[in-house]
Amino acid sequence: MLTRIQHAAIVSENFVREAKFYEAVFGMKRSRPGSAEEEKAIRTNYAVSISDGYVGVTVIGRKPGYVPGLHHFGVDVDDVDEAMRRIKKNYPEVSVLKRPSNRPFATYGAHDPEGNYFDLTQEGMSNRRDVYIEQRREQPRRIHHLKLRVMNPANIAAFYRDSFDLKEADKALEDPNYYLTDGKVTLIIAPWKMSDFEGAGIDRPGLEHIGFTVEDVAAVKKDLNALREVDSQMNERIVSEPSEGERRLALIASCRHGEHQLSSPDGIFVDLTEQ
């Protein structure tokens, strides 16, 4: 089965600002900026979708009951019926749910055995629109990986690998993580342990950060500084207790792909690696 990791979703307190951050720093693009459809989405606190030419990110306005942050990811397969058949056969406890037609990417929603939610779709589905139907393009700054922390990484890696034929990348024997790739984007599945948060605030299992590959880390830092000088709303979120902030940053920095770590205006952890 051909599978592409082509979607991520962020729930944001200020989704327009959050989308503009990724546009300004990483060159991601909206499909029809300024269109009547987009203006309505902004006015109704719905969502804005942006893309790096391969992965689309839908930044969703926070609504009652939504937890802000990296919310879920999505995969595009060439045979959605086969994907659902595999899931139902091998993981009968996992549910697959038809999604409302107003979702620009998700045709179905599902979850892994630990309850981590993901979208499932196939090219040509009737609900597909916006950045998710545009012609693919290459750009120097693009999404490279998503990191998911779980209680049982071996079991969850097997679920995604076997359900979607993602290739497992080589790793060092002492590396506890699993690296599943579609050839362009990698899903990193890492263990979640409460002891990792000693001395800092504890975060639940789930998506931890999003990683970008860039042409020059120093150039991105320069662009970030320039952006924040002209717009203070683009500043990073600061952890009030410095030692706790350092502990959390060190946890993100343990990713083998990350060379520099930062946070978006909404506090989404991002790491950078050079091509």
CSV table of C-alpha atoms in Angstrom, one decimal:
chain,number,residue,atom,x,y,z
A,1,MET,CA,0.0,0.0,0.0
A,2,LEU,CA,1.3,3.4,-0.9
A,3,THR,CA,1.0,5.7,2.1
A,4,ARG,CA,1.9,9.4,2.5
A,5,ILE,CA,2.1,11.3,5.8
A,6,GLN,CA,0.5,14.4,4.4
A,7,HIS,CA,-1.5,16.1,7.1
A,8,ALA,CA,-1.1,17.6,10.6
A,9,ALA,CA,-3.5,19.6,12.7
A,10,ILE,CA,-2.9,22.2,15.3
A,11,VAL,CA,-5.6,23.6,17.7
A,12,SER,CA,-4.8,27.2,18.3
A,13,GLU,CA,-6.0,30.1,20.5
A,14,ASN,CA,-5.1,32.4,17.6
A,15,PHE,CA,-5.1,30.3,14.5
A,16,VAL,CA,-4.6,33.1,12.0
A,17,ARG,CA,-1.5,34.3,13.8
A,18,GLU,CA,-0.2,30.7,14.1
A,19,ALA,CA,-0.7,30.1,10.4
A,20,LYS,CA,1.1,33.3,9.6
A,21,PHE,CA,4.1,32.2,11.7
A,22,TYR,CA,4.6,29.1,9.5
A,23,GLU,CA,4.1,31.1,6.4
A,24,ALA,CA,6.6,33.8,7.4
A,25,VAL,CA,9.3,31.5,8.8
A,26,PHE,CA,9.0,28.3,6.7
A,27,GLY,CA,7.4,29.6,3.4
A,28,MET,CA,4.2,27.5,3.8
A,29,LYS,CA,1.3,28.8,1.7
A,30,ARG,CA,-2.4,29.1,1.9
A,31,SER,CA,-4.5,28.0,-1.1
A,32,ARG,CA,-6.6,31.1,-1.7
A,33,PRO,CA,-5.5,33.9,0.8
A,34,GLY,CA,-8.1,36.6,1.1
A,35,SER,CA,-10.9,34.6,-0.6
A,36,ALA,CA,-14.5,34.8,0.6
A,37,GLU,CA,-14.3,31.2,1.8
A,38,GLU,CA,-11.2,31.9,3.9
A,39,GLU,CA,-12.6,35.1,5.3
A,40,LYS,CA,-15.7,33.2,6.4
A,41,ALA,CA,-13.5,30.5,8.0
A,42,ILE,CA,-11.7,33.2,10.0
A,43,ARG,CA,-14.8,35.0,11.0
A,44,THR,CA,-16.4,31.8,12.3
A,45,ASN,CA,-13.3,30.6,14.2
A,46,TYR,CA,-13.1,27.6,12.0
A,47,ALA,CA,-9.6,27.0,10.5
A,48,VAL,CA,-6.9,28.0,8.0
A,49,SER,CA,-4.9,25.4,6.0
A,50,ILE,CA,-1.3,25.9,4.8
A,51,SER,CA,1.1,23.7,3.0
A,52,ASP,CA,4.8,23.1,2.3
A,53,GLY,CA,3.9,21.5,-1.0
A,54,TYR,CA,3.7,18.0,0.4
A,55,VAL,CA,2.3,18.2,3.9
A,56,GLY,CA,-0.8,20.3,4.7
A,57,VAL,CA,-1.3,21.8,8.1
A,58,THR,CA,-4.8,22.8,9.2
A,59,VAL,CA,-4.7,25.3,12.0
A,60,ILE,CA,-8.0,25.0,13.9
A,61,GLY,CA,-9.5,27.7,16.0
A,62,ARG,CA,-9.9,26.5,19.6
A,63,LYS,CA,-13.5,25.6,20.5
A,64,PRO,CA,-15.0,24.5,23.8
A,65,GLY,CA,-13.5,21.2,24.9
A,66,TYR,CA,-10.6,21.4,22.5
A,67,VAL,CA,-7.1,21.0,23.9
A,68,PRO,CA,-4.7,23.5,22.3
A,69,GLY,CA,-1.5,22.2,20.7
A,70,LEU,CA,-0.5,19.6,18.1
A,71,HIS,CA,-3.8,17.7,17.8
A,72,HIS,CA,-3.4,14.9,15.2
A,73,PHE,CA,-1.9,13.9,11.9
A,74,GLY,CA,-3.2,12.2,8.8
A,75,VAL,CA,-2.2,9.7,6.1
A,76,ASP,CA,-3.2,9.6,2.5
A,77,VAL,CA,-3.3,6.0,1.1
A,78,ASP,CA,-3.9,4.6,-2.4
A,79,ASP,CA,-6.6,2.1,-1.1
A,80,VAL,CA,-8.6,3.4,1.9
A,81,ASP,CA,-10.7,0.3,1.9
A,82,GLU,CA,-7.7,-2.0,2.2
A,83,ALA,CA,-6.4,0.2,5.0
A,84,MET,CA,-9.7,-0.1,6.9
A,85,ARG,CA,-9.8,-3.9,6.3
A,86,ARG,CA,-6.3,-4.3,7.8
A,87,ILE,CA,-7.2,-2.2,10.8
A,88,LYS,CA,-10.5,-4.1,11.5
A,89,LYS,CA,-8.9,-7.5,11.0
A,90,ASN,CA,-5.8,-7.0,13.1
A,91,TYR,CA,-7.0,-4.4,15.6
A,92,PRO,CA,-10.7,-5.0,16.2
A,93,GLU,CA,-10.7,-2.7,19.2
A,94,VAL,CA,-9.8,0.2,16.9
A,95,SER,CA,-12.6,2.3,15.5
A,96,VAL,CA,-12.8,3.9,12.1
A,97,LEU,CA,-15.3,6.7,11.8
A,98,LYS,CA,-16.6,8.6,8.7
A,99,ARG,CA,-15.9,12.3,9.1
A,100,PRO,CA,-18.2,15.2,8.3
A,101,SER,CA,-17.9,16.4,4.7
A,102,ASN,CA,-16.6,19.9,5.6
A,103,ARG,CA,-13.1,18.5,6.6
A,104,PRO,CA,-10.6,19.5,3.9
A,105,PHE,CA,-8.5,16.4,4.3
A,106,ALA,CA,-10.1,13.8,6.6
A,107,THR,CA,-12.5,11.4,5.0
A,108,TYR,CA,-12.2,8.9,7.9
A,109,GLY,CA,-10.9,9.2,11.4
A,110,ALA,CA,-9.3,6.4,13.4
A,111,HIS,CA,-7.1,5.8,16.4
A,112,ASP,CA,-4.2,3.6,17.3
A,113,PRO,CA,-4.4,1.1,20.1
A,114,GLU,CA,-3.5,3.8,22.7
A,115,GLY,CA,-6.1,6.2,21.4
A,116,ASN,CA,-3.9,8.6,19.4
A,117,TYR,CA,-6.2,10.0,16.7
A,118,PHE,CA,-5.3,10.2,13.0
A,119,ASP,CA,-7.1,11.1,9.8
A,120,LEU,CA,-7.3,8.7,6.9
A,121,THR,CA,-8.1,9.6,3.3
A,122,GLN,CA,-7.5,8.7,-0.4
A,123,GLU,CA,-6.8,11.0,-3.3
A,124,GLY,CA,-10.0,11.8,-5.2
A,125,MET,CA,-12.3,11.6,-2.2
A,126,SER,CA,-15.2,14.1,-2.5
A,127,ASN,CA,-14.4,16.1,0.6
A,128,ARG,CA,-10.8,16.8,-0.4
A,129,ARG,CA,-10.1,20.5,-1.1
A,130,ASP,CA,-7.9,23.5,-0.4
A,131,VAL,CA,-4.2,22.9,-0.1
A,132,TYR,CA,-4.8,19.2,-0.1
A,133,ILE,CA,-5.7,19.1,-3.8
A,134,GLU,CA,-3.0,21.5,-5.1
A,135,GLN,CA,-0.2,20.3,-7.3
A,136,ARG,CA,2.8,19.3,-5.2
A,137,ARG,CA,5.8,21.5,-5.1
A,138,GLU,CA,9.3,21.5,-3.6
A,139,GLN,CA,10.6,24.2,-1.3
A,140,PRO,CA,13.7,24.4,0.8
A,141,ARG,CA,11.9,24.5,4.2
A,142,ARG,CA,9.5,21.6,4.7
A,143,ILE,CA,8.1,19.3,7.3
A,144,HIS,CA,10.5,16.4,7.9
A,145,HIS,CA,9.0,14.6,10.9
A,146,LEU,CA,6.4,14.4,13.7
A,147,LYS,CA,7.2,12.9,17.0
A,148,LEU,CA,4.6,10.8,18.9
A,149,ARG,CA,5.2,9.7,22.5
A,150,VAL,CA,3.4,6.6,23.6
A,151,MET,CA,3.3,4.1,26.5
A,152,ASN,CA,4.2,1.0,24.3
A,153,PRO,CA,6.3,2.2,21.3
A,154,ALA,CA,7.0,-1.2,19.9
A,155,ASN,CA,3.2,-2.1,19.7
A,156,ILE,CA,2.3,1.3,18.3
A,157,ALA,CA,5.1,1.2,15.7
A,158,ALA,CA,3.9,-2.2,14.6
A,159,PHE,CA,0.3,-0.8,14.2
A,160,TYR,CA,1.4,2.0,11.9
A,161,ARG,CA,4.0,0.0,10.0
A,162,ASP,CA,1.8,-3.0,9.3
A,163,SER,CA,-1.5,-1.1,8.7
A,164,PHE,CA,0.1,1.4,6.2
A,165,ASP,CA,3.3,-0.3,4.9
A,166,LEU,CA,5.4,2.6,6.2
A,167,LYS,CA,9.1,1.7,6.0
A,168,GLU,CA,11.0,1.3,9.3
A,169,ALA,CA,14.3,3.2,9.1
A,170,ASP,CA,17.5,1.9,10.6
A,171,LYS,CA,18.5,3.0,14.1
A,172,ALA,CA,21.1,2.4,16.8
A,173,LEU,CA,20.5,-0.6,19.0
A,174,GLU,CA,20.3,1.7,22.1
A,175,ASP,CA,17.8,4.0,20.5
A,176,PRO,CA,14.4,3.4,22.1
A,177,ASN,CA,12.5,5.2,19.3
A,178,TYR,CA,11.0,3.8,16.1
A,179,TYR,CA,11.3,5.7,12.8
A,180,LEU,CA,8.5,5.1,10.2
A,181,THR,CA,8.8,6.9,6.9
A,182,ASP,CA,6.9,7.3,3.7
A,183,GLY,CA,10.2,8.3,2.0
A,184,LYS,CA,9.8,12.0,2.7
A,185,VAL,CA,8.2,12.5,6.1
A,186,THR,CA,9.0,10.4,9.2
A,187,LEU,CA,6.7,9.5,12.1
A,188,ILE,CA,8.9,9.1,15.2
A,189,ILE,CA,7.3,6.9,17.8
A,190,ALA,CA,9.1,7.3,21.2
A,191,PRO,CA,8.4,6.1,24.7
A,192,TRP,CA,6.5,8.3,27.1
A,193,LYS,CA,7.8,8.0,30.7
A,194,MET,CA,6.8,10.2,33.6
A,195,SER,CA,10.4,10.2,34.8
A,196,ASP,CA,11.3,12.2,31.7
A,197,PHE,CA,9.4,15.2,33.1
A,198,GLU,CA,11.2,15.2,36.5
A,199,GLY,CA,11.7,18.8,37.6
A,200,ALA,CA,9.3,20.1,35.0
A,201,GLY,CA,5.6,20.2,34.2
A,202,ILE,CA,4.2,16.9,33.0
A,203,ASP,CA,2.7,16.5,29.5
A,204,ARG,CA,0.4,13.7,28.5
A,205,PRO,CA,1.4,11.1,25.8
A,206,GLY,CA,0.7,12.2,22.3
A,207,LEU,CA,2.3,14.4,19.6
A,208,GLU,CA,5.3,16.1,21.1
A,209,HIS,CA,6.8,18.3,18.3
A,210,ILE,CA,7.0,18.9,14.6
A,211,GLY,CA,10.3,19.0,12.8
A,212,PHE,CA,11.4,21.0,9.7
A,213,THR,CA,14.3,20.4,7.4
A,214,VAL,CA,15.8,23.7,6.2
A,215,GLU,CA,18.6,24.8,3.9
A,216,ASP,CA,20.4,26.7,6.7
A,217,VAL,CA,19.6,26.7,10.4
A,218,ALA,CA,21.4,30.1,10.8
A,219,ALA,CA,19.3,31.6,8.1
A,220,VAL,CA,16.0,30.5,9.8
A,221,LYS,CA,17.3,31.9,13.2
A,222,LYS,CA,17.9,35.2,11.4
A,223,ASP,CA,14.5,35.2,9.8
A,224,LEU,CA,12.9,34.4,13.2
A,225,ASN,CA,14.7,37.3,14.9
A,226,ALA,CA,13.7,39.7,12.2
A,227,LEU,CA,10.1,38.6,12.4
A,228,ARG,CA,9.9,39.0,16.1
A,229,GLU,CA,11.5,42.4,16.0
A,230,VAL,CA,8.6,43.8,13.9
A,231,ASP,CA,5.8,41.7,15.5
A,232,SER,CA,6.0,41.0,19.2
A,233,GLN,CA,3.0,38.6,18.8
A,234,MET,CA,5.4,36.2,17.1
A,235,ASN,CA,7.6,35.7,20.1
A,236,GLU,CA,8.1,32.3,21.7
A,237,ARG,CA,6.2,31.3,24.7
A,238,ILE,CA,8.3,31.5,27.9
A,239,VAL,CA,8.2,29.0,30.7
A,240,SER,CA,8.1,31.2,33.9
A,241,GLU,CA,10.5,28.9,35.8
A,242,PRO,CA,13.7,28.8,33.7
A,243,SER,CA,14.9,25.4,35.0
A,244,GLU,CA,11.6,23.9,33.9
A,245,GLY,CA,11.9,25.4,30.5
A,246,GLU,CA,15.4,24.1,30.2
A,247,ARG,CA,14.2,20.6,31.1
A,248,ARG,CA,11.4,20.6,28.6
A,249,LEU,CA,13.7,21.9,25.9
A,250,ALA,CA,16.3,19.2,26.6
A,251,LEU,CA,13.6,16.6,26.1
A,252,ILE,CA,12.7,18.0,22.7
A,253,ALA,CA,16.4,18.4,21.9
A,254,SER,CA,16.9,14.6,22.4
A,255,CYS,CA,15.4,14.0,18.9
A,256,ARG,CA,18.2,12.7,16.7
A,257,HIS,CA,17.0,14.9,13.8
A,258,GLY,CA,16.9,18.2,15.7
A,259,GLU,CA,19.7,20.8,15.5
A,260,HIS,CA,17.9,23.7,17.0
A,261,GLN,CA,14.7,23.9,19.0
A,262,LEU,CA,12.1,26.7,19.3
A,263,SER,CA,8.4,27.3,19.9
A,264,SER,CA,5.7,28.9,17.8
A,265,PRO,CA,3.6,31.8,19.2
A,266,ASP,CA,1.1,29.2,20.5
A,267,GLY,CA,3.8,27.2,22.2
A,268,ILE,CA,4.1,24.4,19.6
A,269,PHE,CA,7.6,22.9,19.9
A,270,VAL,CA,9.5,22.9,16.6
A,271,ASP,CA,12.9,21.6,15.8
A,272,LEU,CA,15.1,22.3,12.8
A,273,THR,CA,17.6,20.2,10.9
A,274,GLU,CA,19.7,21.0,7.8
A,275,GLN,CA,19.2,19.1,4.6
